[in-house]
Every structure is written in structure tokens, then in C-alpha cells.
Amino acid sequence: MIGGIARHLPYLFITILLAAPAFAGPNLPETIVLSPTVLYQTKKRVMHRDPMVLPAYNQLIAEAELAADASIESVTFKKKAGPSNDRRDYWSLSPDWWPNPKTRNKLPYVQRNGDANPEAATDTYDRSRLSRMAKNSMTLALAWYLTGNEKYASHGTALIWAWCGDASTRARPNMLYAHSRPGVAEGHHSGIIETRDLIRVVDAAQILKPSQAWSKATSRTVKKWFSKYAHWLMHSEFGRREALSRDHHGTWFDAQVAVYAMYTGDTTLARSIIGTAERRRIVRQIMPDGSMPYELEQPRSRNATFSTLEAYAVLACVGERLNIDLWNWADPVGPSIRQALNFAAPYIDPQKKWPHGGTSSFDPYRYVPLFRRAALVYKDSRYLDYLHELPVTDLTRDRSILFY
């Protein structure tokens, strides 16, 4: 199917160029994590057929065509409800918990630390469903922004609306049944990390806001959902426990709350999260040499380390909107986001042995945007050099080129 799409791209591009005056617009997108300035510059580069961005642009449009055909899903699409007996409640399986081999009914599930149970990724649960919605809505939002094609905006809006807007299909704004452990617990506070995917949904919504498909009523309803979810995160027992986590779970909790607060206009809450991140997170989590001991203790320590760096980047991006510079903040004795990045950076290459304890499968391409953002922020091409060492060195088609 992608090959068929690719054959039509030249004609699509001619259409875009002819339509350019209608959608170019003078305003920057109101994104929170993605750079509005870079997105706008990319749009102009696409319009002028800059060969540096065209391969990635063509790949994005191919992915958008597939996303435009993707089913509209929500939590209500589960075959059966979870422990609450209400399909509107998000339900996921704690990924390293497995059926008990010693009992007939396989209960209670037992933990195999660091060993992912493939059952957690099935559509029995909502984890993969949420991931697909977030990825597809962002793909479609970016495609609409760069082309003005309302087909992309319409389907992207429908995906977000089903999850956060429609009264009959939207998820309840809580994570009470995430990371369930059958026979042990109906849910666990660690499951809150799964909604980090909603950070992409927020930026997709911001990109889509000027489109014909996205209305003021849509904005009000979706923002109300995120406001309720942020309130649950801040005031529920699960939220309070997750906020106290000293590893990547705690950092991602802060990143989520900060983004959702910015989106819903609660800049006071966002500023309280970002303004205390230096002492509450950076100093407590990062050592002067850049290592993060709480991550190195994890069974999948390389994944945990890079995941934390990704969360710090989100916090720093929110900081940019509030004129708080987390990117360059450093404690007098050394801990800083950049120091932590420099500590881990050489090991984005999966062929390099990770010397800091247990690890398992590692996907370096997930973190390509992190390194592109670092190169942009720190004006340091070393971070791009690390990417050239990856097994697949041709990243010209990687979509992160378009927004980093």
C-alpha cells in the first residue's frame, strides 16, 4: 500500500504547492512540546521543496495515508470490560506479570522482573489501543499542518474525540485499572506512565486547532477531559504515590502534569512543577557524573535511563513556554540534564555493550528525536554524530527531521 501512495506523491505535492497561499498562514502552531518555530520553518521548507526535508515529508505523508484509514478506537472497543465492569475504564496489564505456572487457573499472576509479557500488548487491554491513537493523531495533525488537506484533520480530530470527547466512548479520566496484576491487584499506580502517550495527543490537538475539523466546542470538551485527568493525577492516591517515585515514573508523572496543565490554561500548576524540577528531580536523580542510580537499578536499565532523559526533555520544553531554562540549569556540583544526556549518549548504539547492569532489547530509534532536539538546543552536532553510528545510518526519511 505504501508503494502505491508513494507513486502519487508527486501529484500530491503539486496540489500542495498550488494550494499554498490558502494554508500558509502567518501564525505559529501553539504546540507545547514540539517547537512552534521549527514546525513553521519546516512548512516553508516543504513549500519550497527543500531536498533536505522532502524524504522525511514523503514518509510522513505515506504514514498519514495509512493513519487516515485506521479505525477510530477508544477504550470501549475492548471485547470485555476490566475489573470495574465498565468498558469506559482504561485497563492494562502490568507488562512484567505472567500467568502462574503452578496453578490450574493461572492465578495469582507472578512477576518476572524485566521480562515483558506479550499478553499486555494484545487488544484485550487498552495499552496498544492508546498508543495507536496517539501516534496516528499526531501523524495526521502534522500531515494536515504541512498540506492543508482537511482529510487528515478530520480523521485526526475523530481519533481524539472518540478517546476524550464523545460521551459514549471517551475514557474515564483515571488510571485505576492500569497495570493490573490478576489475582493480586486490580491496578497499580505505576500504570500512570502509560498515559505519557497523551502528551502527543495534546500537541496534535494544538496543531489541529485552526483546522476546519476542530471547533471551539471540541477544544472546550477535550480540555475539560484533560483538566479532570490532571486533577485526578494530583489528588488521587495513585497519583500521589506515582509522584513520589524517584525514578523515570516520577519524572514522567511531572512531565504529564506540566503538559496537561499548560494545555488547559493552568499555568500556575505548570509553573509549580517546572519551577521545582531542579531540586525535586534533577538534583535527586542525577549524579555529578551524569549517572542516574535509580535507573541503573532497573532490570532494563538502558531503557529506563533513556526514558528518563525523554521525560526531562518534555519538562524542559514546557519550561521554554514559561521562560524557565531547564535545558541549561546545573547544580553547582554538577548534576544537569545535559550531563545525564552526555553520560548515556554513547550507548544509544545498541551494538555497544551497556556497562551499567541488566538490560534487554533496546530500540534506539525511539530516541532519535531526543538527540535531534539536544543538537538544536545545545547547538552541538555531537548529538547528531551519535545517530550516524546507528546500524541504519540513513535517517533522511525519519520524521523527526521535520520538527527538530
Coordinates of C-alpha atoms in Angstrom, one line a residue:
M1 CA 0.0 0.0 0.0
I2 CA 2.9 2.4 0.8
G3 CA 4.3 1.9 -2.6
G4 CA 1.0 2.9 -4.2
I5 CA 0.9 6.0 -2.0
A6 CA 4.5 6.9 -3.0
R7 CA 3.6 6.8 -6.7
H8 CA 1.0 9.5 -6.1
L9 CA 3.2 11.8 -4.0
P10 CA 4.5 14.0 -6.9
Y11 CA 0.9 14.8 -7.8
L12 CA 0.0 15.4 -4.2
F13 CA 3.0 17.8 -3.9
I14 CA 1.9 19.8 -6.9
T15 CA -1.5 20.1 -5.3
I16 CA 0.1 21.4 -2.1
L17 CA 2.2 24.0 -3.9
L18 CA -0.9 25.3 -5.8
A19 CA -2.8 25.5 -2.5
A20 CA 0.0 27.1 -0.6
P21 CA -1.4 30.6 -0.2
A22 CA -4.6 29.2 1.3
F23 CA -3.0 27.4 4.2
A24 CA 0.4 29.1 4.7
G25 CA -0.8 31.5 7.4
P26 CA 1.2 33.9 9.5
N27 CA 0.7 32.2 12.9
L28 CA 2.9 29.7 14.6
P29 CA 1.2 26.5 15.9
E30 CA 0.5 26.6 19.6
T31 CA 2.4 23.4 20.4
I32 CA 3.8 22.7 23.9
V33 CA 6.4 20.1 23.3
L34 CA 7.2 20.4 19.6
S35 CA 8.9 23.7 18.7
P36 CA 6.4 26.0 17.0
T37 CA 9.2 27.9 15.2
V38 CA 10.8 24.7 13.8
L39 CA 7.4 23.4 12.6
Y40 CA 6.7 26.7 10.8
Q41 CA 10.1 26.8 9.3
T42 CA 9.6 23.2 8.1
K43 CA 6.3 24.1 6.5
K44 CA 8.1 26.8 4.5
R45 CA 10.9 24.4 3.5
V46 CA 8.3 21.9 2.3
M47 CA 6.6 24.5 0.2
H48 CA 9.9 25.4 -1.4
R49 CA 10.7 21.7 -1.9
D50 CA 13.8 21.7 0.2
P51 CA 15.6 18.4 -0.7
M52 CA 16.8 18.1 2.9
V53 CA 13.2 17.6 4.2
L54 CA 11.4 16.0 1.3
P55 CA 12.3 12.4 2.1
A56 CA 11.0 12.7 5.6
Y57 CA 8.0 14.6 4.4
N58 CA 7.2 11.9 1.8
Q59 CA 7.5 9.3 4.5
L60 CA 5.2 11.3 6.8
I61 CA 2.5 11.6 4.1
A62 CA 2.7 7.8 3.4
E63 CA 2.2 7.2 7.1
A64 CA -0.7 9.7 7.2
E65 CA -2.5 7.9 4.4
L66 CA -2.3 4.7 6.4
A67 CA -3.4 6.6 9.6
A68 CA -6.4 8.1 7.7
D69 CA -7.6 4.6 7.0
A70 CA -7.1 3.5 10.6
S71 CA -10.1 2.5 12.7
I72 CA -11.4 5.0 15.2
E73 CA -10.9 3.4 18.6
S74 CA -11.5 4.1 22.2
V75 CA -11.4 2.2 25.5
T76 CA -15.0 1.0 24.8
F77 CA -13.6 -1.2 22.0
K78 CA -12.5 -3.9 24.4
K79 CA -14.2 -7.3 24.0
K80 CA -14.8 -7.3 27.7
A81 CA -14.7 -4.8 30.5
G82 CA -12.0 -4.9 33.1
P83 CA -12.4 -5.2 36.9
S84 CA -14.8 -2.3 37.1
N85 CA -17.2 -3.9 34.6
D86 CA -17.3 -0.6 32.7
R87 CA -15.6 -0.5 29.3
R88 CA -15.0 3.2 29.7
D89 CA -12.4 2.5 32.3
Y90 CA -8.9 2.2 30.9
W91 CA -7.5 -1.3 31.6
S92 CA -4.0 -2.6 31.1
L93 CA -1.8 -5.5 32.3
S94 CA 1.4 -4.8 34.2
P95 CA 3.9 -5.8 31.5
D96 CA 6.2 -8.0 33.6
W97 CA 3.5 -10.0 35.3
W98 CA 2.8 -13.5 34.0
P99 CA 0.3 -16.4 34.4
N100 CA 1.2 -18.6 37.4
P101 CA 2.5 -21.9 36.0
K102 CA 1.9 -23.6 39.4
T103 CA -1.9 -23.2 39.5
R104 CA -4.7 -24.5 37.3
N105 CA -6.4 -21.1 36.8
K106 CA -3.0 -19.4 36.4
L107 CA -3.8 -17.1 39.3
P108 CA -2.4 -15.2 41.0
Y109 CA -0.1 -13.8 38.3
V110 CA 3.6 -13.7 39.2
Q111 CA 6.2 -11.1 38.5
R112 CA 9.1 -11.9 36.1
N113 CA 11.0 -8.6 36.6
G114 CA 12.3 -7.2 33.3
D115 CA 10.6 -9.9 31.2
A116 CA 7.8 -8.5 29.1
N117 CA 4.6 -10.5 28.8
P118 CA 3.2 -10.2 25.2
E119 CA -0.3 -10.5 26.6
A120 CA 0.0 -6.9 27.8
A121 CA 0.2 -5.7 24.2
T122 CA -2.9 -7.5 22.9
D123 CA -6.2 -5.8 22.3
T124 CA -7.7 -7.5 25.3
Y125 CA -6.2 -4.4 27.1
D126 CA -6.1 -0.7 26.2
R127 CA -2.3 -0.1 26.1
S128 CA -1.8 -0.7 22.4
R129 CA -5.1 1.0 21.6
L130 CA -3.9 4.2 23.3
S131 CA -0.5 4.0 21.6
R132 CA -2.1 3.7 18.2
M133 CA -4.5 6.6 18.8
A134 CA -1.7 8.9 20.0
K135 CA 0.7 8.0 17.1
N136 CA -2.0 8.3 14.4
S137 CA -3.4 11.5 15.7
M138 CA 0.0 13.2 15.7
T139 CA 0.8 11.8 12.3
L140 CA -2.5 13.2 10.9
A141 CA -2.1 16.5 12.7
L142 CA 1.4 17.0 11.2
A143 CA 0.2 16.0 7.8
W144 CA -2.6 18.5 7.9
Y145 CA -0.3 21.2 9.1
L146 CA 2.1 20.7 6.2
T147 CA -0.5 20.1 3.5
G148 CA -3.7 21.8 4.5
N149 CA -5.6 18.6 3.5
E150 CA -8.7 18.5 5.7
K151 CA -9.0 14.7 5.3
Y152 CA -6.1 14.4 7.7
A153 CA -7.6 16.9 10.1
S154 CA -11.0 15.3 10.1
H155 CA -9.7 11.8 10.9
G156 CA -7.2 13.1 13.5
T157 CA -9.9 15.0 15.2
A158 CA -12.2 12.0 15.2
L159 CA -9.5 9.8 16.9
I160 CA -9.0 12.3 19.7
W161 CA -12.7 13.0 20.1
A162 CA -13.5 9.3 20.5
W163 CA -11.0 9.0 23.3
C164 CA -11.5 12.3 25.1
G165 CA -14.7 13.9 23.9
D166 CA -17.6 11.6 22.9
A167 CA -19.7 10.9 26.0
S168 CA -20.4 7.3 24.9
T169 CA -16.9 6.3 24.1
R170 CA -14.5 8.5 26.0
A171 CA -12.2 7.1 28.6
R172 CA -12.9 7.9 32.3
P173 CA -10.2 10.3 33.3
N174 CA -8.4 8.0 35.7
M175 CA -5.9 5.1 35.6
L176 CA -7.4 3.0 38.4
Y177 CA -7.1 -0.2 36.4
A178 CA -3.8 0.3 34.7
H179 CA -1.0 -2.2 35.3
S180 CA -3.4 -4.7 36.8
R181 CA -2.0 -7.9 38.3
P182 CA -4.7 -10.6 38.0
G183 CA -5.3 -12.3 41.3
V184 CA -3.1 -9.7 43.1
A185 CA -4.3 -6.1 42.4
E186 CA -6.9 -4.5 40.1
G187 CA -4.5 -1.7 39.3
H188 CA -1.3 -0.1 40.3
H189 CA 0.0 3.5 40.4
S190 CA 2.9 2.6 38.0
G191 CA 0.3 2.3 35.2
I192 CA 0.1 6.1 35.1
I193 CA 3.2 6.1 33.0
E194 CA 1.3 4.7 30.1
T195 CA -0.6 7.9 29.5
R196 CA 2.6 9.7 28.6
D197 CA 1.3 9.0 25.1
L198 CA -1.4 11.6 25.7
I199 CA 1.4 14.2 25.6
R200 CA 1.5 13.7 21.9
V201 CA -2.3 14.0 21.7
V202 CA -2.1 17.4 23.4
D203 CA 0.3 18.7 20.7
A204 CA -1.8 17.1 18.0
A205 CA -4.9 18.9 19.3
Q206 CA -2.9 22.2 19.4
I207 CA -1.8 21.7 15.8
L208 CA -5.3 20.8 14.6
K209 CA -7.0 23.8 16.4
P210 CA -7.0 26.1 13.3
S211 CA -8.4 23.3 11.0
Q212 CA -12.0 23.2 9.8
A213 CA -12.5 19.9 11.6
W214 CA -11.6 21.2 15.0
S215 CA -14.1 23.6 16.6
K216 CA -14.2 25.7 19.7
A217 CA -16.7 23.3 21.2
T218 CA -14.2 20.4 20.5
S219 CA -11.5 22.4 22.3
R220 CA -13.7 23.0 25.3
T221 CA -14.7 19.4 25.7
V222 CA -11.2 17.9 25.2
K223 CA -9.6 20.5 27.5
K224 CA -12.2 19.7 30.1
W225 CA -11.3 16.0 29.9
F226 CA -7.6 16.8 30.4
S227 CA -8.4 19.1 33.2
K228 CA -10.2 16.3 35.0
Y229 CA -7.4 13.9 34.4
A230 CA -4.8 16.3 35.7
H231 CA -7.0 16.8 38.8
W232 CA -7.1 13.1 39.3
L233 CA -3.3 12.8 38.9
M234 CA -2.7 15.5 41.5
H235 CA -5.3 14.4 44.1
S236 CA -5.8 10.6 43.8
E237 CA -3.9 8.1 46.0
F238 CA -2.4 6.5 42.8
G239 CA -1.3 9.9 41.6
R240 CA 0.3 10.9 44.9
R241 CA 2.2 7.6 45.0
E242 CA 3.4 7.9 41.5
A243 CA 4.6 11.5 42.1
L244 CA 6.8 10.2 44.9
S245 CA 8.6 7.7 42.6
R246 CA 12.2 8.5 42.4
D247 CA 12.9 7.0 39.0
H248 CA 11.5 7.6 35.5
H249 CA 7.9 7.0 36.8
G250 CA 8.2 10.2 38.8
T251 CA 9.8 12.2 36.1
W252 CA 7.1 11.1 33.6
F253 CA 4.4 12.0 36.1
D254 CA 5.8 15.5 36.3
A255 CA 6.0 15.8 32.5
Q256 CA 2.4 14.7 32.1
V257 CA 1.0 17.1 34.7
A258 CA 3.0 20.0 33.3
V259 CA 1.9 19.5 29.8
Y260 CA -1.8 18.9 30.7
A261 CA -1.7 22.0 32.9
M262 CA -0.3 24.1 30.1
Y263 CA -2.9 22.8 27.7
T264 CA -5.8 23.6 30.0
G265 CA -4.5 27.0 30.9
D266 CA -3.4 26.2 34.5
T267 CA 0.0 27.9 34.2
T268 CA 0.2 28.1 38.0
L269 CA 0.3 24.4 38.3
A270 CA 2.6 24.0 35.3
R271 CA 5.0 26.6 36.8
S272 CA 4.9 24.8 40.2
I273 CA 6.0 21.6 38.5
I274 CA 8.7 23.1 36.3
G275 CA 9.9 25.6 38.9
T276 CA 10.7 22.8 41.4
A277 CA 12.1 20.3 39.0
E278 CA 15.7 21.4 39.6
R279 CA 15.8 20.4 43.3
R280 CA 13.0 17.9 43.3
R281 CA 14.1 15.8 40.3
I282 CA 17.5 16.8 38.8
V283 CA 19.5 17.0 42.0
R284 CA 17.9 13.9 43.5
Q285 CA 18.1 11.7 40.4
I286 CA 21.2 12.8 38.6
M287 CA 24.8 12.3 40.0
P288 CA 27.6 14.8 39.1
D289 CA 28.9 12.3 36.6
G290 CA 25.6 12.2 34.8
S291 CA 24.5 8.7 36.0
M292 CA 21.1 8.2 37.4
P293 CA 21.3 5.5 40.1
Y294 CA 17.6 4.8 40.4
E295 CA 17.5 4.0 36.6
L296 CA 20.7 1.9 36.8
E297 CA 19.0 -0.3 39.4
Q298 CA 16.2 -1.2 36.9
P299 CA 16.1 -4.6 35.2
R300 CA 16.1 -2.8 31.9
S301 CA 18.4 0.0 32.9
R302 CA 19.4 1.3 29.5
N303 CA 15.7 1.7 28.5
A304 CA 15.0 3.3 31.9
T305 CA 17.9 5.7 31.5
F306 CA 16.9 6.9 28.0
S307 CA 13.2 7.1 29.0
T308 CA 14.0 9.4 31.9
L309 CA 16.0 11.6 29.5
E310 CA 13.0 11.8 27.2
A311 CA 10.8 12.9 30.2
Y312 CA 13.3 15.5 31.1
A313 CA 13.2 16.8 27.6
V314 CA 9.5 17.2 27.8
L315 CA 9.8 19.1 31.1
A316 CA 12.4 21.4 29.5
C317 CA 10.1 22.1 26.6
V318 CA 7.4 23.1 28.9
G319 CA 9.9 25.3 30.7
E320 CA 10.6 27.1 27.4
R321 CA 7.0 28.2 27.3
L322 CA 7.3 29.5 30.9
N323 CA 10.8 31.1 30.3
I324 CA 12.4 28.6 32.7
D325 CA 15.6 27.2 31.3
L326 CA 15.8 23.6 32.5
W327 CA 18.0 22.6 29.5
N328 CA 20.9 24.6 30.8
W329 CA 20.3 24.6 34.5
A330 CA 23.1 22.9 36.5
D331 CA 23.7 22.4 40.2
P332 CA 27.0 23.9 41.5
V333 CA 28.4 20.3 42.0
G334 CA 27.4 19.2 38.5
P335 CA 24.0 17.5 38.1
S336 CA 22.2 18.6 35.0
I337 CA 20.0 17.3 32.2
R338 CA 22.9 17.8 29.7
Q339 CA 25.3 15.9 32.0
A340 CA 22.9 13.0 32.2
L341 CA 22.5 13.0 28.4
N342 CA 26.2 13.0 27.9
F343 CA 26.6 10.1 30.2
A344 CA 24.1 7.9 28.2
A345 CA 24.6 9.3 24.7
P346 CA 27.4 6.9 23.5
Y347 CA 25.1 3.9 24.3
I348 CA 22.3 4.8 22.0
D349 CA 24.1 2.5 19.6
P350 CA 22.6 -0.9 20.5
Q351 CA 25.8 -2.6 19.3
K352 CA 27.7 -1.0 22.2
K353 CA 27.7 -3.0 25.4
W354 CA 25.8 -1.3 28.2
P355 CA 28.2 -1.4 31.2
H356 CA 25.7 -0.5 33.9
G357 CA 23.9 -3.6 34.8
G358 CA 21.0 -5.6 33.4
T359 CA 19.5 -4.7 30.0
S360 CA 17.4 -6.3 27.3
S361 CA 16.1 -5.4 23.9
F362 CA 16.6 -1.7 23.2
D363 CA 15.1 0.4 20.3
P364 CA 17.5 3.3 19.7
Y365 CA 15.3 4.9 17.0
R366 CA 12.7 5.8 19.6
Y367 CA 15.2 8.3 21.0
V368 CA 16.3 9.9 17.7
P369 CA 14.0 12.9 18.3
L370 CA 15.7 13.4 21.7
F371 CA 19.1 13.6 20.1
R372 CA 17.9 16.0 17.4
R373 CA 16.3 18.2 20.0
A374 CA 19.6 18.2 22.0
A375 CA 21.6 19.1 18.9
L376 CA 19.2 22.0 18.3
V377 CA 19.1 23.3 21.9
Y378 CA 22.8 23.0 22.7
K379 CA 23.9 23.8 19.2
D380 CA 26.2 20.8 19.4
S381 CA 26.5 18.4 16.4
R382 CA 27.9 15.7 18.5
Y383 CA 24.4 14.5 19.3
L384 CA 23.8 14.0 15.6
D385 CA 27.1 12.2 15.3
Y386 CA 25.8 9.6 17.7
L387 CA 22.9 8.9 15.4
H388 CA 25.2 8.3 12.4
E389 CA 26.7 5.4 14.4
L390 CA 23.3 3.5 14.5
P391 CA 23.1 0.3 12.5
V392 CA 20.8 2.1 10.0
T393 CA 22.6 5.3 9.3
D394 CA 20.2 6.7 6.6
L395 CA 17.8 8.8 8.8
T396 CA 16.8 11.2 6.0
R397 CA 13.3 9.7 6.0
D398 CA 12.9 9.9 9.8
R399 CA 10.0 12.2 10.5
S400 CA 11.8 13.9 13.5
I401 CA 13.8 15.8 10.9
L402 CA 10.6 17.8 10.3
F403 CA 10.2 19.1 13.8
Y404 CA 13.7 19.0 15.2

